[in-house]
Structures are given as structure tokens and as C-alpha cells.
Amino acid sequence: MESDRLQKIYIDFASVVFREEFLDNQYTQLQQLQDESEPKFVLQVGTLFLEDSEKLLNGLRSILDQQDVDFEKLDACVRKLMGSSASIGAKRVKNVCMAFHNSCKNGSKEGCLKCLQQVAQEYLLVKRKLETLFKLEKQILAAGGSVPVLSQ
Amino acid sequence: MGLGTVAEGDKRWWWNRNVIMVLWMMLSVGFCIGLHCHMRTESLRKAGETLTSMCEERARMLQEQFAVSVNHVHALAILVSTFHYQKNPPALDQVTFANYAARTSFERPLLNGVAYAERVVHAERELFENQQGWMIKTMKREPSPVQDEYAPVIYSQETVSYIEALDMMSGEVHWNQEDRENILRARATGKAVLTRPFRLLESNHLGVVLTFPVYLSGLPDDATTEERVKATAGYLGGAFDVESLVENLLHQLAGNQEIVVNVYDVTNTSEPLTMYGVHLPDGHMSLSHVSMLDFGDPFRKHQMKCRYRKKPPVSLSSITTPSGIFVICMLVGYIGYAAWSHYDNVKEDFRKMEELKKQAEAADVAKSQFLATVSHEIRTPMNGVLGMLDMLLDTDLNLTQKDYAQTAQVCGRALISLINEVLDRAKIEAGKLEIESVPFDLRSILDDVISLFSAKSREKGIELAVYVSDRVPTILTGDPGRFRQIITNLVGNSVKFTERGHVFVQVHLAEHVKMVIDAKTGLNGHANEMNITSATTVFNTLSGLEVANSRNTCESFKMLLSHGASLSCTFRSGSVPESIADKVTLVVSVEDTGIGIPVHAQDRVFTPFMQADSSTSRNYGGTGIGLSISKCLVELMGGKMNFTSRPHVGSTFTFTAVLQKCGKSSGVNTKRSLSEVLPTCFRGMRAILVDRQPVRAAVTKYHLRRLSIITEDVRTINEALHTLSGQNGYLNSSQPGKQPSIFLIEKDSWDPKIDFHIRNQLLQRKEAGHIEDVPKVVLLLTTESDKTRAGSHADNIIVKPLRASTMATCFQQMLGMGKCQNKDIVDNSASLRGLLDGKYILVVDDNKVNLRVAAAALKKYGAKVECVESGKSALSLLQPPHKFDACFMDVQMPEMDGFEATRQIRIMESKAYKEAPPDDGSVMAKRHLPILAMTADVIQATYEECAKCGMDGYVSKPFEEAQLYQAVAKFVVSQQIPGSS
């Protein structure tokens, strides 16, 4: 049974992702939101998140590249990133964003730079995980199985 | 801080106590020393007084003795004067004088001897010498030189004969001169004159010489000195041995040893001459007394000085008394000190105790709190575990896996229920459990409980039934949750411990039960006899098995039934006594035919974690906490719980609960919402019940009555058929169309043969035109397995426990009524879906991901969602009039944030309202668009801030179902009233 095997792989992989807190409950809730009317909801949101975050990260970089950092603008960007990561359930990104947000409030450029690095790192990690998950989902669907709903 | 002051105070206190102790010691030492001194001075004073009196006494006696001697000398002088000078020739010579003097010497014990010296002037010296025949000699026994006059001794006592012929007026300067002067003084004064003390010649004692003048004759008392000198004939002298005088005297007196007596001649004050006594150094002169002595010589002054030989000893009492007092003082002080310290210790101990008590109480509370917290904390993840197991069971599992998962789930549920119980227990202990007071429907709660155990009872094949007296009001006010908990616990226990027979829950009014029991007392004897009959007897109980307090239940149940009917009739017509009271006391009994409780374990049934015996938990599981909680709960509800149990027969747990009647005003509405809604479409239907057991029949009738089905019960099927046909004719005449449409048969009256029989009979009757329609046959079973046995001839089968709603559904299906139209039904179990279904909702968020997720979540609950990405576009969409029912607004947005957008929307709304005042309800309702803030951090968007700019609430991002529900319910409900209809 190809789909069973894939499902097993998917569950194993996902449980690691959850255990290491790349994703949290919110992601499973998104999965629950997915139904016949929107069969690719998670994929869509995920992709949206990845694209959006990429842009936001670039924005953050460009703001921090400037000599005089506009912390307010920076904070708005960080908040946005925080919001979307919370929505998708990317917990680690969200956590770093919170630290980032604090750095913005304190106006410490050094801290912001450090956080940016971390956020970029976490983003890449979660991106890889999400992409893998999506790929597996696709495979499972292709094999005729159903994507197992996960839970923390 | 507080502790510090206490410690400081303590220290000062301690310090004070010691200082007081030291002060007390010093005080008592001072007092004792003072007392000692006082006693010493007092004793000294007494000694002084004694000394004075002794001294005075001695002086007086000495003086007296002396005076006596002087008087004798005086008498002797008169003798000499009389017999020597007034006789011619003198009748006295030396021999006579000596003889006389010697013989009278006892009169003068103090005088060594006496002598008489004649006054001889120089002119008469020769004559005198011739007459006497000897020369006048001086003291040195030399012939006396020429003098003016001489005083030779002519007569002398033998003891002093050595001075015969000696001239008393001659002699050594140092004393004879004085002698001479003495003589001169004596004759001038006519009184006894004393010399100063000197060593007497013979005895070497200190002594004085007494000189007494002898006058010639008839000298008057007031004679002048010259006359006296002229009349002087001679001098009588005697030596006083003062020393022996005093010695003698002292010997006669008491206290001689103690005192030292000194006698001085103090004529020359600067140089006192010792007459008696040893001159001691002045060491012991502290206490002395001086008494003046008058020896009759005015010229000479004498004094007696007395003092103690030894320094008066310090009296014992002056030492013992103060030391005794000191010891007493010390003891008193010690006692005081000890009492004080003991008091302090006790006080300190008491304080500690108080502290410990507080700690213990706090610990107890903490324990309960800890239990509560831990239980709660365990419950939360356990719910997760159970939920996941649920989900796991939904997935494709092979049989083994399924079994494992199910076992895990069962265990998890058991754990959860245990935790809940512990939580309850902890809450009760912490006094935190409060009994609610809300209206509820007792019957539906009982139905719920019954259905909870239906699977188990079916499995075991035990009859599980509920009967609620008709007189129990439908809606009561109390704590339904707790009530349910108690009954669930009791029924659960009963079901657990019962393998055959029945579990029967009854609810009656307390006064009713009492009445019946009172009425029944007469019946007891009869009931006894009946029960003594053999074990094969079918008992008149639900299942026909014996029950623990059968005497009470089975008999009184019948009574209750009959009384209930009759009483309710009378009450309906007449006054209803208990309706006056606001409170209703229910008696709930749960009767089973289980294993019963061993007699020895019966008294600890209500102790937490105590089961009848250790094997119980092995065989039946459970922890034994349930009953104790139930008891606590019953007590909290103002009732009592007790039980009767007979091993291997069964147990009956009975508890009372005081509930309030529901106020009439709220009656209808609450009834509608609280009760499980039973269809009303069976009203007026008739049914026939075939049941051999009257109690069971009563229960079935009770359920049917709730469905408003009129029931007639008969014992056998034949009887039933008979009734059917008999009734038919009767009914046709009076109530056409009201023929029994349901034919209920208990399983023990059933077998497939009868099945055919009934069917045929019924068909026959129909054909005969006796009945219009064949009644549907319903079989009542206890176990699922009986179904197969029942065959297919019954129209329907109901597996017990009976429940009004299950019966209703069954009848509906069977009679083909479809879903009963029940207008009363209002879906009160409002879910989010119910709230949001079909609502237009605008979601505003600049974050696409958030937007997407929020929209999807809301859509899931049936809402129609529109999304915009900025406040401005939201404003344009919300230009009234608009179609939206609610708006979810992100707070943080570029250009225009959520608060600002909301403010603008509110301005727009009020403007629109002013321009076009509403003419119908729907516009009115939409005048205020509910706007909910969406925020990632709840702290920032406090409710106040939301409210300030006109928002209706906030939800966190991402949505949490419960919170979303709360927030949405607030405005949807408020809108629903004008919106519905």
C-alpha cells in the first residue's frame, strides 16, 4: 500500500516537525479548515505565507541596511511577519519575531540584526519543512490516500 | 519587619525579667542586711540596758554594804566616845577594845580591822606618853618628831595591832600626809572620810582607809567646824578591803562571769585611781556603764565602771532570721522567675502552636488547592489524550490496534473520572464547592443517567429502571450537575455490583413516603410472613428478585402508587399542603439486587478510598471515593444519605435532597429549554401493556404517561386480547378512533408461539371489524441478545432501560408519523455554526496569510466572508447601507489602523442614522455594526481601548474557537431578537 507507507512517512515527519516546534496546533487547525470546498487550502495558505515572508524578510533587510534605521517601520514589518507566522503556526518564527519586536522597541540595531539573522534562519527551516510536508501530501493524494490530520 | 520588632520586644522582655530578678535579689539582700543590723543594735541596746541595770545594782549594793560598814564604824566611834571618854576612869582598854572589835568584826566583813587613835596635842604628849608607857612613833616606827598634835593609835583590833602607837598623822608624804589631811577633814566634817586606794599592808589588796572622828561629847548636829575640831577626842579608822568587798559582792550576784567591774576613785578626774578590777585595754569598751558611788565621803568621788567581759556575741537570731528571710525571698523570687519564664514559655509555645495551626490549616488548604490544581492540570492533557485516542479510533486500525486504543481510551476515561472525583473531593474539602441553584428537569436528568448505563445494563441483562412520582414537580431548582453526579455514582455502583436482577431508581416526595410508611405499619406483620416464604418465591419487585429492604420498598411502592393516584386526586381538588412551602424534599432511592455490602464493611462505606474489602477493587474496579463525594454532596444539598444492604441480596441507597420549587413565572420557558423535549404527538393514544410484574408495569406506565399515552396494564396476553376486544365495543360507542394502537409486551410474557397467536388474533379481529387498525406490537427486552430470540413478528423491539425519548422515537418510526412537528423545539445548543451561519462578515487585515486563515475559519462556521486588506477599503465597503453583519478588524495596519477605521465607521454610522432615521427593525439592527478587533497579543489590545473607539470586543489571532464563540455570541445574541421572527 503505497499511500499507507506515505502516510506513515508523513506522520513520522510531521511529528518531528511538531515536536521540534517548527509548527504548532494552528497548523492542524488549518488542516481541519481544509474541506471539499477548498481542497488545497493549506497549500495555498502555506505558499502565501512563504511568499509573503520572503518579501517581508527582504523588506526587513533593506530597512536594517540603511544608516538610520526606522524602527517603527521595522516593527510594523516584524509584526506582520509575526501575524502571518502565528496564523500558519510557524511557532519558531513567531518566537523569534517576538524577540525581534522587543529589540525594535528597545531600538537596538545590533539586536535587530541578530534577530533578523535568526528569523531568516528559522524561515528557511520552516520553509523546508513546509515544502516537504506539501510534497508528501501531494504524493499521498496522488497515491489515493488521505492526508492524515495531525495533532500536537 | 514585624518579626524583627517581635524579636526585639522579646529581647527587651527577657532583659527586663532578669533585671527585675537582680533588683529583687539586691533588694532582699539589702533588706536582710538591714534587718541584721537592726537586730544587732537592738541586741546591743538590750545588752546595754542589762549592763546598766546590773551595774546599777552592783553599785547600789556596794554602796549599801559600804554604808553598813561605815555605820558600824560609826557605832564603834560612839562606843569609844561613850566608854573611853565619858567614863572616868575610862571603861575601855586595849584588851576590851580588841576583844570587842574582834567579836563584832562579823558586822564589818569589809574592814580588815579597826583602830582608835587618840588626839594628842603636843602639850599633852609627855603626859600621854607617860600614861601609856610608850613613845608616839611615826609610821616608820621611829619616835615621832615634834608636831602640833598627834594621833597615836591606842586601841586596835588584833588584826591590825601592828599599827599600835603609830601616829596616824605622821608618815610618808604621799599618803600619810593624806592621812593627816583625812583626819583633819574627818574631824572638821564629822563624817567618815576615805583615803585614796592603796595596797593594804597585809593582804596586798587594794583598799582604802576609813577615818571617823570621835568627839568628846554632846556635840550638836549643827556644830561648826571649829567646835568640831575642839570637841575632837580621837579618830577611829578602819581599812576597807575594797577588792574583796567587790569580789564578795559580785560573787553574790548573777551574771558575774559576763561582766567586768572596775571601781575607780575619781576624785582627781584626770587621773582615776583603780580601786578594784584590772584595767583592761580599751578594746571592749564599746559597751560600758558607769555608775557613781557614794561612800559617804563628799570629798572623794568613786565610780563603778561595768562592761562585758567579752564582746557581746552576735545573737544567732540576728543571723538566722535575716538569712531565713533571704532564703524565703530568694525562693519567692525564684518561684516568680520560674513562673514568669514558664508563662513566657507557654506563651511562646502557644504562639508557636498558633503558627503551626495556621500552617497546618494553610497546608490543608494548600493540599486541597494542590489537589485541585494538579487534578486540573492532569485533566487538561488527559483530555488531549482522550481526544487523540478518539481520533485514532476513527482511523484505519487493525483489530489489535483498535483493541489497544480502546483499552487506552477506557483507562483514560477512568482516570479522568477519578481525577474529577478527586477534584470534587478537594473542592468540598476546601469549601469551594458551591451548590448551584438553577432550574432543571429531574426526569430528563434521570433519563440521561439511565441511558449512560444502558449499554452496561443491557450487556449484563439487568433491568435498569427509573420511576419518578407524579407528584414531584417537573421543574425544580437546585444543582442539576451535582444531582446527576450523585445519581450517576449510585447507579454506577449498583450496576457495577449487580449481576442479575435489577437496578431501580425511584424518586418520591418525602412527606409522601412518610405518609405511606405511617399507613403501612399495620401491614408489617403480613409482609413479614410473606417474605419468610422460600427463596423460590417470586418477589414483588422490579425483576422479581429479593431486595435489601424489600419490606419497605415493594410494599410501599404499591402503596405509593395507589396513594399517589388517590392523593393527587384529592390534592388536585382540594388544598395542596406542600405547595405552600417553597421547598420540596425528595427521597431518591437506588435499589439493586447486587452482591450487597458485607456487614463488617457497612460502617465505612462512606469513608473515602474505602471499599467494602480489598477484593472489591480487584473484582470490580473503582476507588471508593464516589460514595464519600456523593454523601458530601447530599449533605451540601441539605439532605442525608443512608443505605440498607444485605449481602447477596442487594443494597438500597436512599438519600434526601431539599430542592426549591420553581417559580411559576419562569415555569413555561424554563421547562421548554431545560427538559428534554418529548414529542407531543402521542397525546391521547392508548396502549396495552402486558407485564406480569406490577412494579415493572408501573415503570413502563410512568414512561408512557410522560408521552401522554394512556396505558392499560394486564397480566397476560390473553387478558390483553380480551381487553382489546371488550374495549373495542365500548370504545366504539363513546370514543371512536381511540383504540389502542400500541401493544407492549414484556419479554417474559413472550415467546415465538404466542407471537403467531397474537398476530392471528389481531388480524382476525381486524377482519371481523372489531378494530380498525392492527395495533403495533412492541416487545420490551432487557438484553440485546434477546433480539434474536424474539423473532421478527414484533413490529418493533425496545431494549431496556426505558427512556421516554427512545420510546417516542421508536413509536414514531413504527407508526410512521415521521418527525413529530414540535414547535417547542428551539435549538438552544447554540454552536458557533449556529451563530455565524449565513452571516456576512467582513475581515480586514493587511496580512494576506492572516486574512486567508481567518476567512477560512469563519467560513467553516458557515459565515459568508469578504476580505479586504486595508482600513480604507473596509470603510468604502461599510458605507451604509451595507450587507455585513459583523466585521473583524486587524488592529495593526499600515495607513489606517483598526482603531482609526472603527472610529470612522462609527462616525459614518451615526451620520447615516441621522440622515435616514430607521423605519424598520432591520435597519435599526444594522445601525451598529459589531466590530471585533483581531490582535496577536491580547495585552496590547485591552478591552478598554477597543471599547473606546467603538469596538465590540476582541479576538486573538489565530482564532481560538472558545474565544471566538464568546465574542461572537455577545453580539449575535443581542441581534438575534430583532433579527429573528
PDB file of C-alpha atoms in Angstrom, chain B residues 453-464 495 498-503 543 545 593 747 781-786 799-800:
ATOM      1  CA  PHE B 453     -25.651   2.934  31.880  1.00  0.00           C
ATOM      2  CA  SER B 454     -27.885   1.412  29.285  1.00  0.00           C
ATOM      3  CA  ALA B 455     -25.086  -0.330  27.456  1.00  0.00           C
ATOM      4  CA  LYS B 456     -23.809  -1.916  30.610  1.00  0.00           C
ATOM      5  CA  SER B 457     -27.171  -2.971  31.882  1.00  0.00           C
ATOM      6  CA  ARG B 458     -28.051  -4.497  28.543  1.00  0.00           C
ATOM      7  CA  GLU B 459     -24.806  -6.316  28.452  1.00  0.00           C
ATOM      8  CA  LYS B 460     -25.351  -7.741  31.896  1.00  0.00           C
ATOM      9  CA  GLY B 461     -29.015  -8.324  31.283  1.00  0.00           C
ATOM     10  CA  ILE B 462     -30.134  -6.444  34.319  1.00  0.00           C
ATOM     11  CA  GLU B 463     -33.249  -4.400  34.430  1.00  0.00           C
ATOM     12  CA  LEU B 464     -32.500  -0.741  34.862  1.00  0.00           C
ATOM     13  CA  VAL B 495     -24.843  -1.559  38.042  1.00  0.00           C
ATOM     14  CA  THR B 498     -25.252  -6.286  40.200  1.00  0.00           C
ATOM     15  CA  GLU B 499     -25.043  -9.364  38.025  1.00  0.00           C
ATOM     16  CA  ARG B 500     -28.687 -10.239  37.753  1.00  0.00           C
ATOM     17  CA  GLY B 501     -31.969  -8.730  38.675  1.00  0.00           C
ATOM     18  CA  HIS B 502     -32.480  -5.034  38.582  1.00  0.00           C
ATOM     19  CA  VAL B 503     -31.379  -1.565  39.490  1.00  0.00           C
ATOM     20  CA  SER B 543     -37.165  -8.102  38.394  1.00  0.00           C
ATOM     21  CA  LEU B 545     -35.715 -10.853  42.901  1.00  0.00           C
ATOM     22  CA  THR B 593     -30.077  -6.845  43.637  1.00  0.00           C
ATOM     23  CA  LYS B 747     -40.154 -10.333  27.228  1.00  0.00           C
ATOM     24  CA  LEU B 781     -36.298  -6.599  26.171  1.00  0.00           C
ATOM     25  CA  THR B 782     -33.507  -6.289  28.641  1.00  0.00           C
ATOM     26  CA  THR B 783     -30.580  -7.515  26.605  1.00  0.00           C
ATOM     27  CA  GLU B 784     -29.523  -7.125  23.054  1.00  0.00           C
ATOM     28  CA  SER B 785     -29.086 -10.841  22.683  1.00  0.00           C
ATOM     29  CA  ASP B 786     -32.787 -11.373  23.295  1.00  0.00           C
ATOM     30  CA  VAL B 799     -34.293  -2.703  24.609  1.00  0.00           C
ATOM     31  CA  LYS B 800     -34.366  -1.501  28.144  1.00  0.00           C
TER      32      LYS B 800
END
